[in-house]
XYZ file of C-alpha atoms in Angstrom:
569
model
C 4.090 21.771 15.814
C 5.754 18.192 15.136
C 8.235 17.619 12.167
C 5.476 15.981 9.951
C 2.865 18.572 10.561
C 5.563 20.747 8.982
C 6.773 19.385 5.983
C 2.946 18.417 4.952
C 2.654 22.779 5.459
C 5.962 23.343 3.484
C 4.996 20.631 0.615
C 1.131 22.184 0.721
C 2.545 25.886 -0.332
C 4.890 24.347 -2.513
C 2.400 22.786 -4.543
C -0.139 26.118 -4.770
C 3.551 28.066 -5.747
C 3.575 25.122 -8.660
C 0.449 26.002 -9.940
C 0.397 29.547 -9.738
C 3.548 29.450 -11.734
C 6.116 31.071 -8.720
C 9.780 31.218 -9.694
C 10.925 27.577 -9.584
C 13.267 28.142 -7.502
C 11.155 29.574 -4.823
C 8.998 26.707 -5.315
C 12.038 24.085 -4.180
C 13.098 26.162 -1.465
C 10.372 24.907 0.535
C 10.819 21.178 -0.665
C 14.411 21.857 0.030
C 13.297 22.810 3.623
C 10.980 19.925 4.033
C 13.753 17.497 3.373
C 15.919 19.691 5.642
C 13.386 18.790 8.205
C 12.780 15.562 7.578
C 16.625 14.181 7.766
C 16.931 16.871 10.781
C 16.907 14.376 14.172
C 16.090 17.992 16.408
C 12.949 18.352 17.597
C 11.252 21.999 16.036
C 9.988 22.746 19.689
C 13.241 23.327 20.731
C 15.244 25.390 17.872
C 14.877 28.599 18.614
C 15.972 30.401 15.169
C 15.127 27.600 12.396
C 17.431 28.639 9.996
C 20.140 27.295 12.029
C 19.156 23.877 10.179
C 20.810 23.494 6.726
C 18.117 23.979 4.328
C 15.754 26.535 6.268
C 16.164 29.903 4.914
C 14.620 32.966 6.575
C 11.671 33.229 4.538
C 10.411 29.466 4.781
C 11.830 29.774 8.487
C 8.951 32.905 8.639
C 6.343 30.589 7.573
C 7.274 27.740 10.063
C 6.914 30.612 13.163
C 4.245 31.878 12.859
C 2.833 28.583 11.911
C 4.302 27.208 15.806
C 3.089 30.071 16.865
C -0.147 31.323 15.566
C -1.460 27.653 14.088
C -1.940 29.742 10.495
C 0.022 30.823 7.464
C -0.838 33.498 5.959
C 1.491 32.612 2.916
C -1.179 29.276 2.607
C -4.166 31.326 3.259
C -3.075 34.178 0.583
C -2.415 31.578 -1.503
C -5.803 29.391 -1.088
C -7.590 32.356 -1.988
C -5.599 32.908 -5.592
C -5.603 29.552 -6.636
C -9.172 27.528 -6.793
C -8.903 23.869 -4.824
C -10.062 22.004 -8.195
C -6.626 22.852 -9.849
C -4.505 21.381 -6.905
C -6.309 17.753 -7.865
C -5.191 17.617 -11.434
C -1.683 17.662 -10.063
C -1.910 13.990 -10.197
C -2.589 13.936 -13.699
C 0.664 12.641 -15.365
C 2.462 14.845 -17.663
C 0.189 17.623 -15.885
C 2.439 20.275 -13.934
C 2.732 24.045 -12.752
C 3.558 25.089 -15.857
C 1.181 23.612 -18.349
C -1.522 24.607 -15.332
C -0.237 28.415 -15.257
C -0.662 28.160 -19.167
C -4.120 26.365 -18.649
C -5.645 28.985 -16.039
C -5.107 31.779 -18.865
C -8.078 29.886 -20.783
C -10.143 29.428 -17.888
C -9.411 26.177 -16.242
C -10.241 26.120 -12.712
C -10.668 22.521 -12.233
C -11.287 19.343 -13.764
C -14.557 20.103 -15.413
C -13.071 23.163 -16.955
C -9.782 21.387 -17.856
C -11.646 18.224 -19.888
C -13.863 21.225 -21.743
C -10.830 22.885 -22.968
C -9.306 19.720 -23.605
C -12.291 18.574 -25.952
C -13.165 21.912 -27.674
C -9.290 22.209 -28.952
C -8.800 25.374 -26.612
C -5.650 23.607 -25.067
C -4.444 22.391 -28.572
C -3.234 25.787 -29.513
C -1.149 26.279 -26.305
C 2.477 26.075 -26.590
C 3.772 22.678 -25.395
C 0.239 21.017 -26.278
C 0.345 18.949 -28.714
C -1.793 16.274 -30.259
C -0.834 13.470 -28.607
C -0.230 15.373 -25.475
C -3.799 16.548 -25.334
C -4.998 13.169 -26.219
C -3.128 11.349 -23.136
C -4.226 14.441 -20.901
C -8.023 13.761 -21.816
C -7.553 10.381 -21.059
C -6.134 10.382 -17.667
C -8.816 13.457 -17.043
C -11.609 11.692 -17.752
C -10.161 8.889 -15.853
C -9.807 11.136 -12.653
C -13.203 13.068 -13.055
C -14.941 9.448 -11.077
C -13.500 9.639 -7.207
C -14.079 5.824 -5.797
C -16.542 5.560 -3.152
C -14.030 3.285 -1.645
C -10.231 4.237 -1.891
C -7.347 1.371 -1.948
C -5.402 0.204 1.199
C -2.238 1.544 -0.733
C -3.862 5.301 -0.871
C -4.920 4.875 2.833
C -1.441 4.255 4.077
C 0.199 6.962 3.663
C -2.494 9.512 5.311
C -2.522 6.804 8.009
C 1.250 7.190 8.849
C 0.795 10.763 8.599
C -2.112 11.409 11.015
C -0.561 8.633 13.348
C 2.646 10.625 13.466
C 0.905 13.870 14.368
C -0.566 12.137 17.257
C 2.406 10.298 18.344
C 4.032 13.614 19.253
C 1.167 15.506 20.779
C 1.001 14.779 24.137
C -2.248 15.422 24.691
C -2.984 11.883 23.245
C -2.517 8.995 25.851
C -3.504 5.935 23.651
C -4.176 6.199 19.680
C -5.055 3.866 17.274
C -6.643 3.653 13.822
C -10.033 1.604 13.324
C -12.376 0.749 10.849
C -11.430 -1.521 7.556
C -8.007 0.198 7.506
C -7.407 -1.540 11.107
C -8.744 -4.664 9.630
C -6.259 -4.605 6.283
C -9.466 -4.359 4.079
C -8.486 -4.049 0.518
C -10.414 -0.737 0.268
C -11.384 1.886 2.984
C -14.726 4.233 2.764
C -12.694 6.571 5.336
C -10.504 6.773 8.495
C -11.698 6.083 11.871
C -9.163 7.184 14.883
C -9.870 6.481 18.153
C -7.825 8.349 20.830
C -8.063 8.343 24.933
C -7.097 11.757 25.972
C -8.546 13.950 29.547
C -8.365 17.318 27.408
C -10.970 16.151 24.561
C -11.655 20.037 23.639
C -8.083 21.336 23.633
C -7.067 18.154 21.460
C -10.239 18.905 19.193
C -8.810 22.586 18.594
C -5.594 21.026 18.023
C -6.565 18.721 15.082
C -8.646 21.371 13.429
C -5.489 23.178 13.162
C -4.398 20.251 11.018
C -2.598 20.894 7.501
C -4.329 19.573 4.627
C -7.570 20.159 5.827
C -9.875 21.066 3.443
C -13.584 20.965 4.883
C -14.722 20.656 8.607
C -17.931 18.304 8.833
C -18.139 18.421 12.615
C -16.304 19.688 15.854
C -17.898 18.476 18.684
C -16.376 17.870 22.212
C -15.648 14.471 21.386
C -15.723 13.519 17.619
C -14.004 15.596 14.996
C -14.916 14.955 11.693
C -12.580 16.461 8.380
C -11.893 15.763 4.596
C -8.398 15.944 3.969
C -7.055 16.969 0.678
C -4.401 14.089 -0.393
C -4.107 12.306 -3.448
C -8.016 12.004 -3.188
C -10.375 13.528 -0.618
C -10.245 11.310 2.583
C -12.628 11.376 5.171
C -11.526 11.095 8.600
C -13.165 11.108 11.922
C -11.114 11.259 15.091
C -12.899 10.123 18.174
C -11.810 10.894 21.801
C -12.562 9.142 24.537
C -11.393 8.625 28.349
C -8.800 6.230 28.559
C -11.001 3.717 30.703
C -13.022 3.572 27.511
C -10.382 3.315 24.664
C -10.125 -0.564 24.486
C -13.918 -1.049 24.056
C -14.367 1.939 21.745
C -11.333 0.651 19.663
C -12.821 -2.832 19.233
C -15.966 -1.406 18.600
C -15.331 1.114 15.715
C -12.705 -1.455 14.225
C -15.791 -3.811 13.242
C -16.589 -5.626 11.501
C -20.572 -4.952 12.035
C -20.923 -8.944 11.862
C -18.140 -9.905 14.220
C -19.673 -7.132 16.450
C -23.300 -8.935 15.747
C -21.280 -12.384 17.239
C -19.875 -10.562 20.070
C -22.946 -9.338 21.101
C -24.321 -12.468 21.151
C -21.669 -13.938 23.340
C -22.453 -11.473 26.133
C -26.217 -11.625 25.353
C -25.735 -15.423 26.392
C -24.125 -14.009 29.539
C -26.521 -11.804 30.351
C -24.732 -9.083 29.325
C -24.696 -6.061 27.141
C -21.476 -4.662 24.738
C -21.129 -1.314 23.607
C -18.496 1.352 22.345
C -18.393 2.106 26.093
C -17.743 -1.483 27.273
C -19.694 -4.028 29.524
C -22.430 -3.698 31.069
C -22.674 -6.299 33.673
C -24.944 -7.077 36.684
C -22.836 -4.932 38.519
C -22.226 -2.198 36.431
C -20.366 -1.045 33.659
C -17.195 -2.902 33.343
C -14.493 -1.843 30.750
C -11.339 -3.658 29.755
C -8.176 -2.107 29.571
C -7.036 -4.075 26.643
C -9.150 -5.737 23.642
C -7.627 -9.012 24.736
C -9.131 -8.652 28.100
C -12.490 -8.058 26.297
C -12.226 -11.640 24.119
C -10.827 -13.443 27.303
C -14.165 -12.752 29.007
C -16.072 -14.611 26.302
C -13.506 -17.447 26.544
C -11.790 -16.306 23.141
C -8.299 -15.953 22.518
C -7.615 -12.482 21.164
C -8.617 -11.864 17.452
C -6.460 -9.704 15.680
C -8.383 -7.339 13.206
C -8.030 -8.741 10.073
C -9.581 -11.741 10.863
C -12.596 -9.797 12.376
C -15.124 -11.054 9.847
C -17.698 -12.101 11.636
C -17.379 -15.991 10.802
C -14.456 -17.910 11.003
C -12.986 -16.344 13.929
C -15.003 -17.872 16.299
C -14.367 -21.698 15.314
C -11.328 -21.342 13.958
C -7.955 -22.273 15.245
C -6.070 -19.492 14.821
C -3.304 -19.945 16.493
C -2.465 -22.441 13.384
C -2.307 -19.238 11.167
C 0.436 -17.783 9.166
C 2.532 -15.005 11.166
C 5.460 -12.665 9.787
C 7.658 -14.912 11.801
C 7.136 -17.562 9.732
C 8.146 -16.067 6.597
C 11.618 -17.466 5.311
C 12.179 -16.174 1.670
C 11.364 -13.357 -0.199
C 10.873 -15.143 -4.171
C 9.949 -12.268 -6.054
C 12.295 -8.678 -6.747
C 14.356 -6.827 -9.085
C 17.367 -5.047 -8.804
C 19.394 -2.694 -11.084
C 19.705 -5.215 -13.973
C 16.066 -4.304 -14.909
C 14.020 -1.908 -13.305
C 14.718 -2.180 -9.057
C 16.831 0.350 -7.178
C 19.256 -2.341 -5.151
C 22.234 -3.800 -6.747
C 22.345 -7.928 -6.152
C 25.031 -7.179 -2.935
C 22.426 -4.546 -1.990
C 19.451 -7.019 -2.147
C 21.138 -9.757 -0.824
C 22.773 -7.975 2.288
C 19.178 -6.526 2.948
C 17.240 -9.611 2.995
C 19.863 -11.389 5.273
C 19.390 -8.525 7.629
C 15.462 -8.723 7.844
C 16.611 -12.568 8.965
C 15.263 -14.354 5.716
C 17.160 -18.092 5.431
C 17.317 -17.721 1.611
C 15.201 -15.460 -1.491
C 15.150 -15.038 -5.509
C 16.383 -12.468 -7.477
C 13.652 -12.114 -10.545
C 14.598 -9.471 -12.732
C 12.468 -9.002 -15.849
C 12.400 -10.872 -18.494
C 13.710 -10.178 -22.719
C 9.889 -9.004 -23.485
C 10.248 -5.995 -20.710
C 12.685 -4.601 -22.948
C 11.324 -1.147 -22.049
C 12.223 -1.836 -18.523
C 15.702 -2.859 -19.247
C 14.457 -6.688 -18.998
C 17.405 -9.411 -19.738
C 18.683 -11.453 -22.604
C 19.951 -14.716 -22.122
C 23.819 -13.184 -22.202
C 22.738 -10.812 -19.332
C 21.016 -13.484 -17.007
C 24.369 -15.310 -17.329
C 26.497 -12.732 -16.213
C 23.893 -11.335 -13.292
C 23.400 -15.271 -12.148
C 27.517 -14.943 -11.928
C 27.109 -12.404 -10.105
C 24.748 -13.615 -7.705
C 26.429 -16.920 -6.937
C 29.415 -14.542 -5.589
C 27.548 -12.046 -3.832
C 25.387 -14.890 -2.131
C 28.998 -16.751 -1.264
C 30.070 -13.397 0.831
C 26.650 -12.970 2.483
C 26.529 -17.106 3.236
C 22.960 -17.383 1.591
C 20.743 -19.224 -0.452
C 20.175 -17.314 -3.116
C 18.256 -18.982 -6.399
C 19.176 -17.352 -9.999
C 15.410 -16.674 -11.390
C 13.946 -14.364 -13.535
C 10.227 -12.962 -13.792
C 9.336 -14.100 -17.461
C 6.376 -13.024 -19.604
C 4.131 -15.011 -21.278
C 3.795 -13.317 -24.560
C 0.240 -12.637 -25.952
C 0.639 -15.616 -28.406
C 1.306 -17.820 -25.248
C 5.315 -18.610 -25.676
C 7.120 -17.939 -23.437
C 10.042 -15.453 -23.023
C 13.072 -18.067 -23.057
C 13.989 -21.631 -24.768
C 13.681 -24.526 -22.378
C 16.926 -25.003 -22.599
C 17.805 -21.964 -21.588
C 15.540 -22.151 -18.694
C 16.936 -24.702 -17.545
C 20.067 -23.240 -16.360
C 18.002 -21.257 -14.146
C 17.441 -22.155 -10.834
C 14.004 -20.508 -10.192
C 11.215 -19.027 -12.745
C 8.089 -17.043 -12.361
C 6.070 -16.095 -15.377
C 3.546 -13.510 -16.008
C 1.400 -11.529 -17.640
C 1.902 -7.664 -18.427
C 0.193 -7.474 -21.797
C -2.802 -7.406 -23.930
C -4.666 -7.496 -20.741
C -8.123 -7.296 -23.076
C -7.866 -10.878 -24.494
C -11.212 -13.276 -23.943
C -10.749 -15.639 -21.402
C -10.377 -18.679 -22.941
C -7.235 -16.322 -24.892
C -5.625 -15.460 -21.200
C -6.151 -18.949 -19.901
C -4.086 -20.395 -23.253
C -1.396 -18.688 -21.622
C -1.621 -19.222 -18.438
C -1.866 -23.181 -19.116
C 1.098 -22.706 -21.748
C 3.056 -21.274 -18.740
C 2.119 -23.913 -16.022
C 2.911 -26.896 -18.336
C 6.522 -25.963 -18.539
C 8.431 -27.632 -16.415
C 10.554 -25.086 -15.139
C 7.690 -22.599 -14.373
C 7.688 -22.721 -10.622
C 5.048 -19.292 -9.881
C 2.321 -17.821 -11.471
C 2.913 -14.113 -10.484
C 0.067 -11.275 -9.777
C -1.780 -14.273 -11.459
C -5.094 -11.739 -12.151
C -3.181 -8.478 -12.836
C -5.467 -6.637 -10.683
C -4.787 -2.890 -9.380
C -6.744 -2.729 -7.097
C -9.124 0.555 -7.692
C -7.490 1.222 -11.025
C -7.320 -1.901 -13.069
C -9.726 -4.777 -12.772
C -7.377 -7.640 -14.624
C -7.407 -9.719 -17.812
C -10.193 -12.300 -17.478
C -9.403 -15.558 -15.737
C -11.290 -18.551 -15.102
C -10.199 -18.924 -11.710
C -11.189 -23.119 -10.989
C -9.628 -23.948 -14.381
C -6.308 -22.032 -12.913
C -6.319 -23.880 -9.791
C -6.741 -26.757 -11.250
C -3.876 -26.549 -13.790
C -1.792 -24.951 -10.871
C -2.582 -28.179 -8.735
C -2.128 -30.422 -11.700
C 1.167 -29.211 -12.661
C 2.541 -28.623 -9.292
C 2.753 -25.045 -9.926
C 2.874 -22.740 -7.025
C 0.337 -19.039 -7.356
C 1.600 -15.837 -5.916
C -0.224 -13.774 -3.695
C 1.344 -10.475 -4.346
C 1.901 -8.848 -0.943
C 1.906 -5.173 -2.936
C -0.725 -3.146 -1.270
C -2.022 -1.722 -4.840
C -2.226 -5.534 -5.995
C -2.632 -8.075 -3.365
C -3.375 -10.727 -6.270
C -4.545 -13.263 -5.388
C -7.891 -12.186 -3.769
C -8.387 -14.515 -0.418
C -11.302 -15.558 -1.714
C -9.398 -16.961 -4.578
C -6.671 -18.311 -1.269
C -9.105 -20.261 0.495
C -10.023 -22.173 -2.721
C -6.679 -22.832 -3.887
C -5.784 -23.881 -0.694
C -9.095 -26.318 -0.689
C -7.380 -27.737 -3.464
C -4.049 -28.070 -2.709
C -2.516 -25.707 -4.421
C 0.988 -24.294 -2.821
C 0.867 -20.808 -2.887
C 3.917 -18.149 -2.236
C 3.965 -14.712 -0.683
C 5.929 -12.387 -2.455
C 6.710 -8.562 -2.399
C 7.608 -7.656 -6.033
C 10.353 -5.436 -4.356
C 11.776 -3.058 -7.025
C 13.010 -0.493 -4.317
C 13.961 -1.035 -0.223
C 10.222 0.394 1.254
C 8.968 -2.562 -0.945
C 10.304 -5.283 1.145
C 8.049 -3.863 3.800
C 4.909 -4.896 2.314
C 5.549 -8.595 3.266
C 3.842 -7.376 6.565
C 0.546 -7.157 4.744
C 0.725 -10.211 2.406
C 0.889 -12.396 5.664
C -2.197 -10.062 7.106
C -3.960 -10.637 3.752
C -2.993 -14.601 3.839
C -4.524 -14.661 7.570
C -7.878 -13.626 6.109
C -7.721 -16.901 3.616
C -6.902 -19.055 6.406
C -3.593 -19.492 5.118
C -1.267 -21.483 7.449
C 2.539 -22.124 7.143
C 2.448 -25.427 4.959
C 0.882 -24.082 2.411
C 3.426 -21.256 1.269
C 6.225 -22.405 -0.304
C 8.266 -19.233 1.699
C 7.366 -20.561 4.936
C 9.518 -23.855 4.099
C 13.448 -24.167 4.511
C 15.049 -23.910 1.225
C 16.133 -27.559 1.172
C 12.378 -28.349 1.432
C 11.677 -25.419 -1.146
C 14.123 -26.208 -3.549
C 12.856 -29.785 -3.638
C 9.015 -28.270 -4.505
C 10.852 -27.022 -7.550
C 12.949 -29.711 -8.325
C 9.987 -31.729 -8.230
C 8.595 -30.296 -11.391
C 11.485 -30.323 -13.338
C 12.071 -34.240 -12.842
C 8.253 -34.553 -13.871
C 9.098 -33.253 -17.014
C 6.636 -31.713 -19.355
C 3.379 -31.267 -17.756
């Protein structure tokens, strides 16, 4: 038993104690022991009595031993049979928890079928604690949850991801390891998990994983393939498969697709004579498998292709080598701190981004219209831009005094030219009436590029990706204001937005259209997701010179310069 395999059993019998309506406080004594464990740097194999770690008590120490040592709880499995599965799901529904569900189960709920019934029939209007509105917002986000998504987002993926890859970083049964599939490839959405794992004891591994917490049905245990649902924020299918380690690098290329850049590879070694398959080569001498996927491109006189370019097309004529990389990154043009709605103070922010190496970055807290998320007034961007000038002074870096403005639903914009002028840096967007026509949305996205001082469109669609499709754009007429105007468009590196599309990258890049990568940080994991902006620029073809954050700041600061001496656009 590994620390994360732990506190996903602690949190697990935490939530059924929500729901069943246990003593609160019994409840966060095993969230207070998860934490314990997770800021705990001793390994659980080794402690001997468990409550000798602040936080453990004896009873959620109980559960953790015979857990180690049995590979069951019977606190989980008691409590699995009480509570039906179908109530742990609407958990996620906001403003939905244990104790509104204990109430619930009294009138029959059992799940989400049962919960939108008494919802509709005004059973759950005469419960204490339900009232109108509240029943009215709890139907909505029910009805909302009752369709699962054949395809889940990269952002719901992730975690699961880090979790299973955890597990099998600390079992040592597992030799090599590596997700697959569209995950491996940064896809924007995932059908399931594919793991591929080189181990010499494939059955005791496959009796190790079915011991898994979370686990909520087994589809198949064979001697080499495990297949499970997991029960996380949705259902996620996963399928581990185990191979010898002679066969890992051909099986991992394999499963990590795509079918048409498979299709091309096979045609390369048809041309050679040859044959490719999950087990690797087979030759006029035999099978021959690589020990690295690297090995397996060099035979076919390719450089390596890293998965998210694995598309079946480009790849093979490409240059890629002339592709954006993390390395090249230089600015970060898009977060919030304190003033509005971030976690970081500006030292904070600052002092973080000149550790992560960045030569210089924008502070964009929200605009006057955001006034729900504390968004600024013209007094308060004076004082923060003080602020900044003296934090960026002690860290010695460029730091530009921005803000992320709205553009209203009648098309003005948040601040007086005049006043935006004083600013060294502005990005406008859009975070209302998202159901305007097109030709409405475009009004104010052309209202916003013709100002002068408007150097971004951000999240320029105001996608979420498996939750929100976006106000209507007409994406040509954008690109061709944004080249017109000299107006830069974001690609949002968060992994629930990743707006643009890089279908939309490739054509604004056609055009000419300078593009930035930003993050959107509002707390410190945030500034992470720069990682898989870059991956999700790769897959437009995106190369250094066209992102704005991939140029020094002298050379950046003269793109925006540029548009304020052009005046009125």
């Amino acid at each position: 038993m590994n620390k994360v395999e732990a506190m996903m059993l602690l949190e697990k019998i935490a939530q059924y104690m929500e729901i069943k309506g246990e003593n609160p406080f019994k409840v966060n004594a095993f969230r207070k022991a998860a934490t314990a464990l997770e800021n705990t740097e001793l390994e659980l194999e080794n402690i001997e009595d468990l409550t000798t770690i602040a936080g453990i008590g004896k009873g959620t120490a109980a559960v953790l031993e015979e857990w180690r040592d049995t590979g069951r709880s019977e606190v989980l499995e008691s409590l699995q049979e009480e509570i039906p599965y179908g109530l742990m799901k609407l958990l996620k529904i906001q403003g939905l928890g244990g104790k509104k569900l204990a109430k619930l189960r009294e009138v029959g709920v059992v799940d989400l079928e049962t919960l939108i019934r008494v919802l509709e029939d005004g059973t759950a209007a005469s419960l204490p604690g339900f009232g109108a509105k509240s029943v009215e917002k709890l139907l909505t986000a029910a009805r909302n949850l009752e369709s699962r998504p054949e395809r889940l987002a990269y952002a719901m993926m992730r975690p699961v991801v880090e979790e299973i890859e955890a597990v099998l970083e600390a079992e040592p049964l597992v030799l090599r390891h590596s997700v697959g599939g569209s995950f491996r490839r940064a896809e924007e959405t995932c059908k399931d998990l594919d793991f591929i794992i080189a181990t010499k004891e494939p059955v005791a591994l496959r009796d190790k994983l079915l011991a898994l917490p979370f686990i909520n049905e087994v589809i198949a245990a064979g001697e080499t393939k495990v297949s499970l649902v997991l029960e996380r924020e949705e259902m996620v299918s996963v399928d581990f498969r185990m191979v010898e380690p002679s066969a890992f690098a051909a099986t991992l290329h394999h499963f990590t697709g795509s079918k048409d850049h498979n299709v091309r590879m096979r045609q390369l070694a048809k041309a050679k004579g040859e044959s490719i398959s999950e087990y690797g080569v087979e030759t006029a001498d035999g099978l021959w498998q690589p020990e690295t996927e690297a090995e397996l491109f060099a035979r076919y006189g390719l450089p390596f292709i890293p998965p998210e370019l694995r598309a079946g097309n480009l790849e093979f004529e490409h240059d890629i080598s002339k592709l954006v990389t993390l390395d090249d990154i230089k600015a970060d043009a898009h977060m919030h701190t304190v003033w509005s709605d971030g976690k970081l103070t500006v030292d904070e922010l600052i002092a973080a981004m000149k550790a992560r190496g960045y030569e210089w970055i924008a502070i964009t807290d929200h605009g006057k219209y955001m006034s729900f998320v504390n968004g600024l007034t013209e007094e308060r961007l004076e004082a923060q831009g003080e602020e900044i000038l003296a934090a960026a002074k002690k860290h010695d870096m460029h730091v530009l005094r921005g803000v992320e403005m709205d553009i209203r639903p009648d098309g003005t914009l948040d601040y007086e030219p005049e006043f935006l002028a004083t600013l060294d840096y502005v990005v406008a967007s859009i975070h209302s009436k998202m159901d305007q026509s097109v030709d409405e949305i475009m009004a104010r996205l052309e209202n916003a590029c013709r100002s002068p001082y408007v150097n971004v469109i951000a999240h320029p669609t105001g996608r979420l990706i498996g939750r929100r499709d976006g106000y209507p754009i007409d994406e040509e007429r954008l690109i061709a204001l944004a080249k017109e105007t000299g107006t830069a468009l974001e690609l949002n590196a968060n992994p629930n937005r990743l707006d643009l599309t890089a279908s939309t990258l490739k054509k604004a890049k056609a055009a000419g259209v300078k593009l930035m990568i930003n993050t959107d940080t509002h707390h410190p994991d945030m500034m992470e997701d720069m990682a898989l902006g870059v991956l999700h620029a790769r897959k437009a073809y995106l190369e250094p010179s066209d992102i704005i954050n991939c140029l020094s700041f002298e050379d950046a600061k003269a793109f925006i310069d540029a548009k304020r001496q052009k005046g009125t656009c």
